[in-house]
PDB file of C-alpha atoms in Angstrom:
ATOM      1  CA  MET A   1      -0.237  -0.039  -0.441  1.00 50.00           C
ATOM      2  CA  SER A   2       1.089   3.455  -1.121  1.00 60.00           C
ATOM      3  CA  VAL A   3       0.015   6.330   0.144  1.00 65.00           C
ATOM      4  CA  ASP A   4       1.008  10.235  -0.795  1.00 72.00           C
ATOM      5  CA  LEU A   5       1.325  11.299   2.661  1.00 82.00           C
ATOM      6  CA  THR A   6       3.477  14.220   2.102  1.00 85.00           C
ATOM      7  CA  GLY A   7       0.807  16.012  -0.345  1.00 84.00           C
ATOM      8  CA  PHE A   8      -2.143  14.652   1.866  1.00 88.00           C
ATOM      9  CA  LEU A   9      -0.518  16.486   4.926  1.00 90.00           C
ATOM     10  CA  GLY A  10       0.053  19.870   2.964  1.00 90.00           C
ATOM     11  CA  VAL A  11      -4.360  19.456   1.858  1.00 89.00           C
ATOM     12  CA  VAL A  12      -4.731  18.976   5.517  1.00 91.00           C
ATOM     13  CA  VAL A  13      -2.302  21.650   7.003  1.00 91.00           C
ATOM     14  CA  LEU A  14      -3.782  24.039   4.168  1.00 88.00           C
ATOM     15  CA  ALA A  15      -7.551  22.968   5.071  1.00 89.00           C
ATOM     16  CA  TYR A  16      -6.783  23.968   8.582  1.00 92.00           C
ATOM     17  CA  LEU A  17      -5.266  27.044   8.231  1.00 90.00           C
ATOM     18  CA  ILE A  18      -8.024  28.627   6.345  1.00 85.00           C
ATOM     19  CA  PRO A  19     -10.637  29.756   9.145  1.00 85.00           C
ATOM     20  CA  GLY A  20     -13.905  28.210   8.897  1.00 87.00           C
ATOM     21  CA  PRO A  21     -16.746  28.200  11.141  1.00 90.00           C
ATOM     22  CA  ASP A  22     -15.311  25.481  13.505  1.00 92.00           C
ATOM     23  CA  PHE A  23     -12.012  28.336  13.850  1.00 93.00           C
ATOM     24  CA  LEU A  24     -14.881  30.782  14.844  1.00 90.00           C
ATOM     25  CA  VAL A  25     -16.114  28.700  17.778  1.00 93.00           C
ATOM     26  CA  ILE A  26     -13.030  27.691  18.830  1.00 94.00           C
ATOM     27  CA  VAL A  27     -11.637  31.083  18.936  1.00 91.00           C
ATOM     28  CA  ARG A  28     -14.550  32.002  20.550  1.00 88.00           C
ATOM     29  CA  ALA A  29     -14.615  29.870  23.314  1.00 91.00           C
ATOM     30  CA  ALA A  30     -11.182  30.072  24.139  1.00 90.00           C
ATOM     31  CA  ALA A  31     -11.431  33.796  24.156  1.00 84.00           C
ATOM     32  CA  ARG A  32     -13.649  32.947  27.621  1.00 85.00           C
ATOM     33  CA  ARG A  33     -11.480  30.408  28.933  1.00 89.00           C
ATOM     34  CA  PRO A  34      -8.910  28.153  27.718  1.00 92.00           C
ATOM     35  CA  ALA A  35     -11.013  25.062  28.904  1.00 94.00           C
ATOM     36  CA  LEU A  36     -13.905  26.276  26.861  1.00 94.00           C
ATOM     37  CA  GLY A  37     -11.194  26.222  23.886  1.00 94.00           C
ATOM     38  CA  ARG A  38     -10.154  22.807  23.758  1.00 95.00           C
ATOM     39  CA  ALA A  39     -13.196  21.018  24.937  1.00 96.00           C
ATOM     40  CA  ALA A  40     -14.753  23.370  22.012  1.00 96.00           C
ATOM     41  CA  ALA A  41     -11.433  21.925  19.820  1.00 96.00           C
ATOM     42  CA  LEU A  42     -12.268  18.328  21.145  1.00 96.00           C
ATOM     43  CA  GLY A  43     -15.701  18.371  20.055  1.00 96.00           C
ATOM     44  CA  ALA A  44     -14.702  19.872  16.355  1.00 96.00           C
ATOM     45  CA  GLN A  45     -12.402  17.171  16.006  1.00 96.00           C
ATOM     46  CA  ALA A  46     -15.157  13.920  17.113  1.00 96.00           C
ATOM     47  CA  GLY A  47     -17.755  15.404  14.650  1.00 95.00           C
ATOM     48  CA  LEU A  48     -15.341  15.003  12.086  1.00 94.00           C
ATOM     49  CA  CYS A  49     -14.823  11.444  13.239  1.00 94.00           C
ATOM     50  CA  VAL A  50     -18.441  11.032  12.793  1.00 93.00           C
ATOM     51  CA  HIS A  51     -18.238  11.844   8.771  1.00 91.00           C
ATOM     52  CA  MET A  52     -14.893   9.262   8.585  1.00 90.00           C
ATOM     53  CA  CYS A  53     -16.940   6.620  10.001  1.00 90.00           C
ATOM     54  CA  ALA A  54     -19.484   7.418   7.772  1.00 87.00           C
ATOM     55  CA  ALA A  55     -16.758   7.662   4.870  1.00 85.00           C
ATOM     56  CA  VAL A  56     -15.916   4.087   5.612  1.00 83.00           C
ATOM     57  CA  LEU A  57     -19.391   2.369   5.769  1.00 83.00           C
ATOM     58  CA  GLY A  58     -20.366   4.584   2.528  1.00 76.00           C
ATOM     59  CA  LEU A  59     -22.893   6.655   3.782  1.00 68.00           C
ATOM     60  CA  SER A  60     -21.340  10.357   2.853  1.00 65.00           C
ATOM     61  CA  ALA A  61     -21.418   8.953  -0.746  1.00 65.00           C
ATOM     62  CA  ILE A  62     -25.100   8.561  -0.321  1.00 65.00           C
ATOM     63  CA  ALA A  63     -25.737  11.276   1.552  1.00 62.00           C
ATOM     64  CA  THR A  64     -23.567  13.504  -1.294  1.00 61.00           C
ATOM     65  CA  ARG A  65     -26.172  11.346  -4.415  1.00 67.00           C
ATOM     66  CA  SER A  66     -28.826  12.569  -2.643  1.00 68.00           C
ATOM     67  CA  ALA A  67     -30.053  15.534  -3.238  1.00 70.00           C
ATOM     68  CA  LEU A  68     -32.788  16.090  -0.552  1.00 73.00           C
ATOM     69  CA  ALA A  69     -30.236  14.665   2.300  1.00 69.00           C
ATOM     70  CA  PHE A  70     -27.621  16.914   1.212  1.00 69.00           C
ATOM     71  CA  THR A  71     -30.039  19.828   1.040  1.00 78.00           C
ATOM     72  CA  VAL A  72     -31.071  18.399   4.527  1.00 78.00           C
ATOM     73  CA  ILE A  73     -27.661  18.850   6.655  1.00 73.00           C
ATOM     74  CA  LYS A  74     -26.574  22.012   4.291  1.00 77.00           C
ATOM     75  CA  LEU A  75     -29.871  23.567   5.657  1.00 83.00           C
ATOM     76  CA  ALA A  76     -29.076  22.225   9.307  1.00 83.00           C
ATOM     77  CA  GLY A  77     -25.861  23.415   9.035  1.00 76.00           C
ATOM     78  CA  ALA A  78     -26.565  26.971   8.157  1.00 83.00           C
ATOM     79  CA  ALA A  79     -29.831  26.998  11.002  1.00 88.00           C
ATOM     80  CA  TYR A  80     -27.037  26.232  13.350  1.00 85.00           C
ATOM     81  CA  LEU A  81     -24.304  28.361  12.333  1.00 84.00           C
ATOM     82  CA  ILE A  82     -27.161  31.503  12.159  1.00 89.00           C
ATOM     83  CA  TYR A  83     -28.098  30.400  16.006  1.00 87.00           C
ATOM     84  CA  LEU A  84     -24.675  30.720  16.898  1.00 84.00           C
ATOM     85  CA  GLY A  85     -24.136  33.963  15.312  1.00 84.00           C
ATOM     86  CA  VAL A  86     -27.051  35.124  17.069  1.00 89.00           C
ATOM     87  CA  ARG A  87     -26.373  34.139  20.215  1.00 84.00           C
ATOM     88  CA  ALA A  88     -22.992  35.875  19.817  1.00 80.00           C
ATOM     89  CA  LEU A  89     -24.541  39.224  18.916  1.00 86.00           C
ATOM     90  CA  LEU A  90     -26.864  39.056  22.142  1.00 85.00           C
ATOM     91  CA  ALA A  91     -24.006  38.110  24.182  1.00 78.00           C
ATOM     92  CA  ALA A  92     -21.946  41.039  22.912  1.00 75.00           C
ATOM     93  CA  ARG A  93     -25.134  42.965  23.682  1.00 80.00           C
ATOM     94  CA  ARG A  94     -25.138  41.493  27.592  1.00 77.00           C
ATOM     95  CA  ARG A  95     -21.460  42.541  27.887  1.00 68.00           C
ATOM     96  CA  ASN A  96     -21.781  46.024  26.262  1.00 70.00           C
ATOM     97  CA  ARG A  97     -24.902  46.032  29.172  1.00 72.00           C
ATOM     98  CA  ALA A  98     -22.553  45.064  32.321  1.00 66.00           C
ATOM     99  CA  GLY A  99     -19.917  47.070  30.545  1.00 60.00           C
ATOM    100  CA  SER A 100     -22.139  50.547  31.096  1.00 59.00           C
ATOM    101  CA  THR A 101     -23.418  50.104  33.872  1.00 56.00           C
ATOM    102  CA  GLU A 102     -19.620  49.566  35.335  1.00 50.00           C
ATOM    103  CA  SER A 103     -18.591  53.097  33.741  1.00 51.00           C
ATOM    104  CA  THR A 104     -21.497  54.570  35.295  1.00 51.00           C
ATOM    105  CA  GLY A 105     -20.436  53.488  39.273  1.00 51.00           C
ATOM    106  CA  SER A 106     -23.322  51.291  39.500  1.00 45.00           C
ATOM    107  CA  THR A 107     -23.263  48.749  41.666  1.00 44.00           C
ATOM    108  CA  GLY A 108     -24.461  45.154  40.188  1.00 41.00           C
ATOM    109  CA  PRO A 109     -23.332  41.749  40.848  1.00 41.00           C
ATOM    110  CA  ALA A 110     -19.325  41.319  39.910  1.00 42.00           C
ATOM    111  CA  GLU A 111     -18.368  38.371  37.804  1.00 41.00           C
ATOM    112  CA  PRO A 112     -17.591  35.805  40.091  1.00 40.00           C
ATOM    113  CA  ALA A 113     -14.036  34.718  39.610  1.00 42.00           C
ATOM    114  CA  VAL A 114     -13.154  31.185  38.758  1.00 43.00           C
ATOM    115  CA  GLY A 115     -10.576  28.870  40.229  1.00 40.00           C
ATOM    116  CA  ALA A 116      -9.481  25.623  39.406  1.00 42.00           C
ATOM    117  CA  ALA A 117     -12.233  23.208  41.408  1.00 40.00           C
ATOM    118  CA  ASP A 118     -14.321  25.044  39.396  1.00 43.00           C
ATOM    119  CA  ALA A 119     -12.313  24.175  35.792  1.00 43.00           C
ATOM    120  CA  ALA A 120     -11.219  20.761  36.766  1.00 44.00           C
ATOM    121  CA  SER A 121     -14.751  20.114  37.342  1.00 43.00           C
ATOM    122  CA  GLY A 122     -16.179  21.432  34.471  1.00 49.00           C
ATOM    123  CA  GLN A 123     -18.674  22.898  36.276  1.00 48.00           C
ATOM    124  CA  HIS A 124     -21.134  26.016  34.423  1.00 53.00           C
ATOM    125  CA  VAL A 125     -19.426  29.465  34.078  1.00 49.00           C
ATOM    126  CA  SER A 126     -21.113  32.499  34.642  1.00 47.00           C
ATOM    127  CA  THR A 127     -19.129  35.199  32.963  1.00 48.00           C
ATOM    128  CA  ALA A 128     -19.762  38.752  32.802  1.00 41.00           C
ATOM    129  CA  SER A 129     -22.567  38.992  29.739  1.00 42.00           C
ATOM    130  CA  GLY A 130     -24.796  36.936  32.291  1.00 41.00           C
ATOM    131  CA  GLN A 131     -24.441  33.669  29.834  1.00 49.00           C
ATOM    132  CA  HIS A 132     -23.465  30.511  31.934  1.00 58.00           C
ATOM    133  CA  VAL A 133     -20.609  28.068  29.541  1.00 67.00           C
ATOM    134  CA  SER A 134     -19.457  24.562  30.476  1.00 85.00           C
ATOM    135  CA  ARG A 135     -16.592  22.508  28.513  1.00 90.00           C
ATOM    136  CA  ARG A 136     -20.028  19.550  27.943  1.00 93.00           C
ATOM    137  CA  GLY A 137     -21.803  22.794  26.210  1.00 92.00           C
ATOM    138  CA  SER A 138     -18.662  24.049  23.902  1.00 94.00           C
ATOM    139  CA  PHE A 139     -17.967  20.365  23.508  1.00 96.00           C
ATOM    140  CA  LEU A 140     -20.640  20.402  21.772  1.00 95.00           C
ATOM    141  CA  GLU A 141     -20.951  23.346  19.851  1.00 94.00           C
ATOM    142  CA  GLY A 142     -17.770  22.140  18.280  1.00 95.00           C
ATOM    143  CA  PHE A 143     -18.859  18.921  17.624  1.00 96.00           C
ATOM    144  CA  LEU A 144     -22.269  20.155  16.428  1.00 94.00           C
ATOM    145  CA  THR A 145     -20.542  22.851  13.555  1.00 93.00           C
ATOM    146  CA  ASN A 146     -18.331  19.948  11.746  1.00 92.00           C
ATOM    147  CA  VAL A 147     -21.198  17.474  12.268  1.00 92.00           C
ATOM    148  CA  LEU A 148     -23.608  19.522   9.910  1.00 89.00           C
ATOM    149  CA  ASN A 149     -21.073  21.318   8.102  1.00 87.00           C
ATOM    150  CA  PRO A 150     -20.955  19.457   4.830  1.00 81.00           C
ATOM    151  CA  LYS A 151     -18.429  20.562   3.509  1.00 82.00           C
ATOM    152  CA  ALA A 152     -16.335  17.894   5.951  1.00 85.00           C
ATOM    153  CA  ALA A 153     -18.419  15.260   4.602  1.00 81.00           C
ATOM    154  CA  LEU A 154     -17.042  15.809   1.049  1.00 81.00           C
ATOM    155  CA  PHE A 155     -13.184  16.493   2.290  1.00 84.00           C
ATOM    156  CA  PHE A 156     -13.976  12.959   3.550  1.00 83.00           C
ATOM    157  CA  LEU A 157     -15.921  11.851   0.311  1.00 78.00           C
ATOM    158  CA  SER A 158     -14.030  13.677  -2.392  1.00 77.00           C
ATOM    159  CA  VAL A 159     -10.453  15.041  -1.871  1.00 81.00           C
ATOM    160  CA  LEU A 160      -8.742  12.413   0.903  1.00 79.00           C
ATOM    161  CA  PRO A 161      -9.536   9.680  -1.629  1.00 75.00           C
ATOM    162  CA  GLN A 162      -7.222  10.763  -4.009  1.00 79.00           C
ATOM    163  CA  PHE A 163      -4.201  10.527  -1.935  1.00 82.00           C
ATOM    164  CA  VAL A 164      -4.870   6.541  -1.297  1.00 77.00           C
ATOM    165  CA  ASP A 165      -3.775   3.296  -3.189  1.00 77.00           C
ATOM    166  CA  HIS A 166      -6.765   1.905  -5.099  1.00 70.00           C
ATOM    167  CA  GLY A 167      -4.753  -1.319  -5.172  1.00 71.00           C
ATOM    168  CA  GLY A 168      -5.052  -1.567  -1.407  1.00 72.00           C
ATOM    169  CA  SER A 169      -8.345  -1.438   0.710  1.00 77.00           C
ATOM    170  CA  LEU A 170     -10.417   1.669   0.381  1.00 77.00           C
ATOM    171  CA  PRO A 171     -12.124   2.090   3.811  1.00 81.00           C
ATOM    172  CA  ARG A 172      -8.564   0.817   5.856  1.00 84.00           C
ATOM    173  CA  GLN A 173      -7.148   3.244   4.062  1.00 86.00           C
ATOM    174  CA  ILE A 174      -9.867   6.421   4.181  1.00 84.00           C
ATOM    175  CA  PHE A 175      -9.613   5.498   8.021  1.00 88.00           C
ATOM    176  CA  LEU A 176      -6.102   5.680   8.897  1.00 89.00           C
ATOM    177  CA  LEU A 177      -5.788   9.181   6.737  1.00 90.00           C
ATOM    178  CA  GLY A 178      -8.927  10.035   8.532  1.00 90.00           C
ATOM    179  CA  LEU A 179      -6.823   9.378  11.857  1.00 93.00           C
ATOM    180  CA  LEU A 180      -4.354  11.523  11.159  1.00 93.00           C
ATOM    181  CA  ASP A 181      -6.236  14.695  10.045  1.00 94.00           C
ATOM    182  CA  VAL A 182      -8.341  14.795  13.204  1.00 94.00           C
ATOM    183  CA  ALA A 183      -4.417  14.325  14.906  1.00 95.00           C
ATOM    184  CA  VAL A 184      -3.227  16.803  12.976  1.00 96.00           C
ATOM    185  CA  GLY A 185      -6.394  18.861  13.608  1.00 95.00           C
ATOM    186  CA  VAL A 186      -5.946  18.533  17.747  1.00 96.00           C
ATOM    187  CA  VAL A 187      -2.034  19.946  17.508  1.00 96.00           C
ATOM    188  CA  TYR A 188      -3.215  22.805  15.355  1.00 96.00           C
ATOM    189  CA  TRP A 189      -6.533  23.437  17.515  1.00 96.00           C
ATOM    190  CA  LEU A 190      -4.234  23.252  20.808  1.00 95.00           C
ATOM    191  CA  VAL A 191      -1.533  25.938  19.899  1.00 95.00           C
ATOM    192  CA  LEU A 192      -4.325  28.228  18.903  1.00 94.00           C
ATOM    193  CA  VAL A 193      -5.985  27.818  22.214  1.00 94.00           C
ATOM    194  CA  GLY A 194      -2.855  28.448  23.706  1.00 91.00           C
ATOM    195  CA  VAL A 195      -2.019  31.082  21.397  1.00 91.00           C
ATOM    196  CA  ALA A 196      -5.990  32.973  21.618  1.00 86.00           C
ATOM    197  CA  ALA A 197      -5.384  32.232  25.898  1.00 82.00           C
ATOM    198  CA  ARG A 198      -2.173  34.579  25.416  1.00 82.00           C
ATOM    199  CA  LEU A 199      -4.502  37.188  23.978  1.00 81.00           C
ATOM    200  CA  ARG A 200      -7.219  36.776  26.118  1.00 75.00           C
ATOM    201  CA  THR A 201      -4.635  37.808  28.849  1.00 71.00           C
ATOM    202  CA  VAL A 202      -3.612  41.124  26.719  1.00 68.00           C
ATOM    203  CA  PHE A 203      -6.938  42.667  25.697  1.00 66.00           C
ATOM    204  CA  GLY A 204      -9.720  43.950  27.905  1.00 63.00           C
ATOM    205  CA  PRO A 205     -13.399  43.110  28.228  1.00 66.00           C
ATOM    206  CA  ALA A 206     -13.677  46.067  25.433  1.00 68.00           C
ATOM    207  CA  CYS A 207     -11.682  44.068  23.307  1.00 72.00           C
ATOM    208  CA  ARG A 208     -13.837  40.789  23.789  1.00 69.00           C
ATOM    209  CA  ARG A 209     -17.185  42.587  23.687  1.00 74.00           C
ATOM    210  CA  ARG A 210     -16.375  43.758  19.951  1.00 77.00           C
ATOM    211  CA  TRP A 211     -14.953  40.453  18.874  1.00 74.00           C
ATOM    212  CA  GLU A 212     -18.129  38.749  20.244  1.00 76.00           C
ATOM    213  CA  LEU A 213     -19.883  41.172  17.485  1.00 81.00           C
ATOM    214  CA  VAL A 214     -18.036  40.691  14.484  1.00 83.00           C
ATOM    215  CA  SER A 215     -17.681  36.540  15.497  1.00 79.00           C
ATOM    216  CA  GLY A 216     -21.587  37.115  15.608  1.00 83.00           C
ATOM    217  CA  TRP A 217     -21.793  38.259  11.847  1.00 87.00           C
ATOM    218  CA  LEU A 218     -19.300  36.061  10.615  1.00 84.00           C
ATOM    219  CA  PHE A 219     -21.116  33.088  12.659  1.00 82.00           C
ATOM    220  CA  ILE A 220     -24.465  34.376  10.078  1.00 88.00           C
ATOM    221  CA  GLY A 221     -22.829  35.545   7.435  1.00 88.00           C
ATOM    222  CA  ILE A 222     -21.068  32.199   6.796  1.00 82.00           C
ATOM    223  CA  GLY A 223     -24.564  30.759   7.723  1.00 82.00           C
ATOM    224  CA  VAL A 224     -26.000  32.331   4.883  1.00 87.00           C
ATOM    225  CA  GLY A 225     -23.621  31.552   2.585  1.00 83.00           C
ATOM    226  CA  VAL A 226     -23.965  27.411   2.950  1.00 74.00           C
ATOM    227  CA  ALA A 227     -27.636  28.070   2.730  1.00 81.00           C
ATOM    228  CA  ALA A 228     -27.346  29.680  -0.514  1.00 81.00           C
ATOM    229  CA  THR A 229     -24.468  27.474  -1.853  1.00 73.00           C
ATOM    230  CA  GLU A 230     -26.114  24.880  -5.122  1.00 65.00           C
TER     231      GLU A 230
END
């Protein structure tokens, strides 16, 4: 069995370097807490594992060849991205209101400190915007973002088979290359989360509110773009 690993790794790295919905989900989670970013990253890669297993079993071929099935997946993914965008915009609005209250000197409930025990236990964390986030919720966001992304299914069905040896077992090679893809992604996302965590300590709450606003509109824009794609 001869597999073009060099070419495959080049395509995989390039695909990860091009920001997509999973990038926004992970960076947004990391901007809250590094642990949430790591959870979102693992969720995103778990979503890719679903597409990988579907490609091995041949389910992706059925979905992409059926216009109805592909449309349902596409519209579900677009709706979820728009939902994330609306949530981000609402979070930015709440953060802005909380910042305005602090600037006027009004007294209100302070943002609770998050200790190591809370981070380790994965309990819900209350942010200044009033949102309650957890590692489980962040994992689910990352997972659904990639599971409902039809482009991820197309990658495992159309791009990945170009690098396999057609004289060998196709499902086995797709599985092994898929695992390599997921592993590369885990390393990339964890590095990105570390960078985002460092930037989080540099930039203040006002910058984080702007990021929520920008990411919200980006989610909505990507969602509309996915829905409009034929």
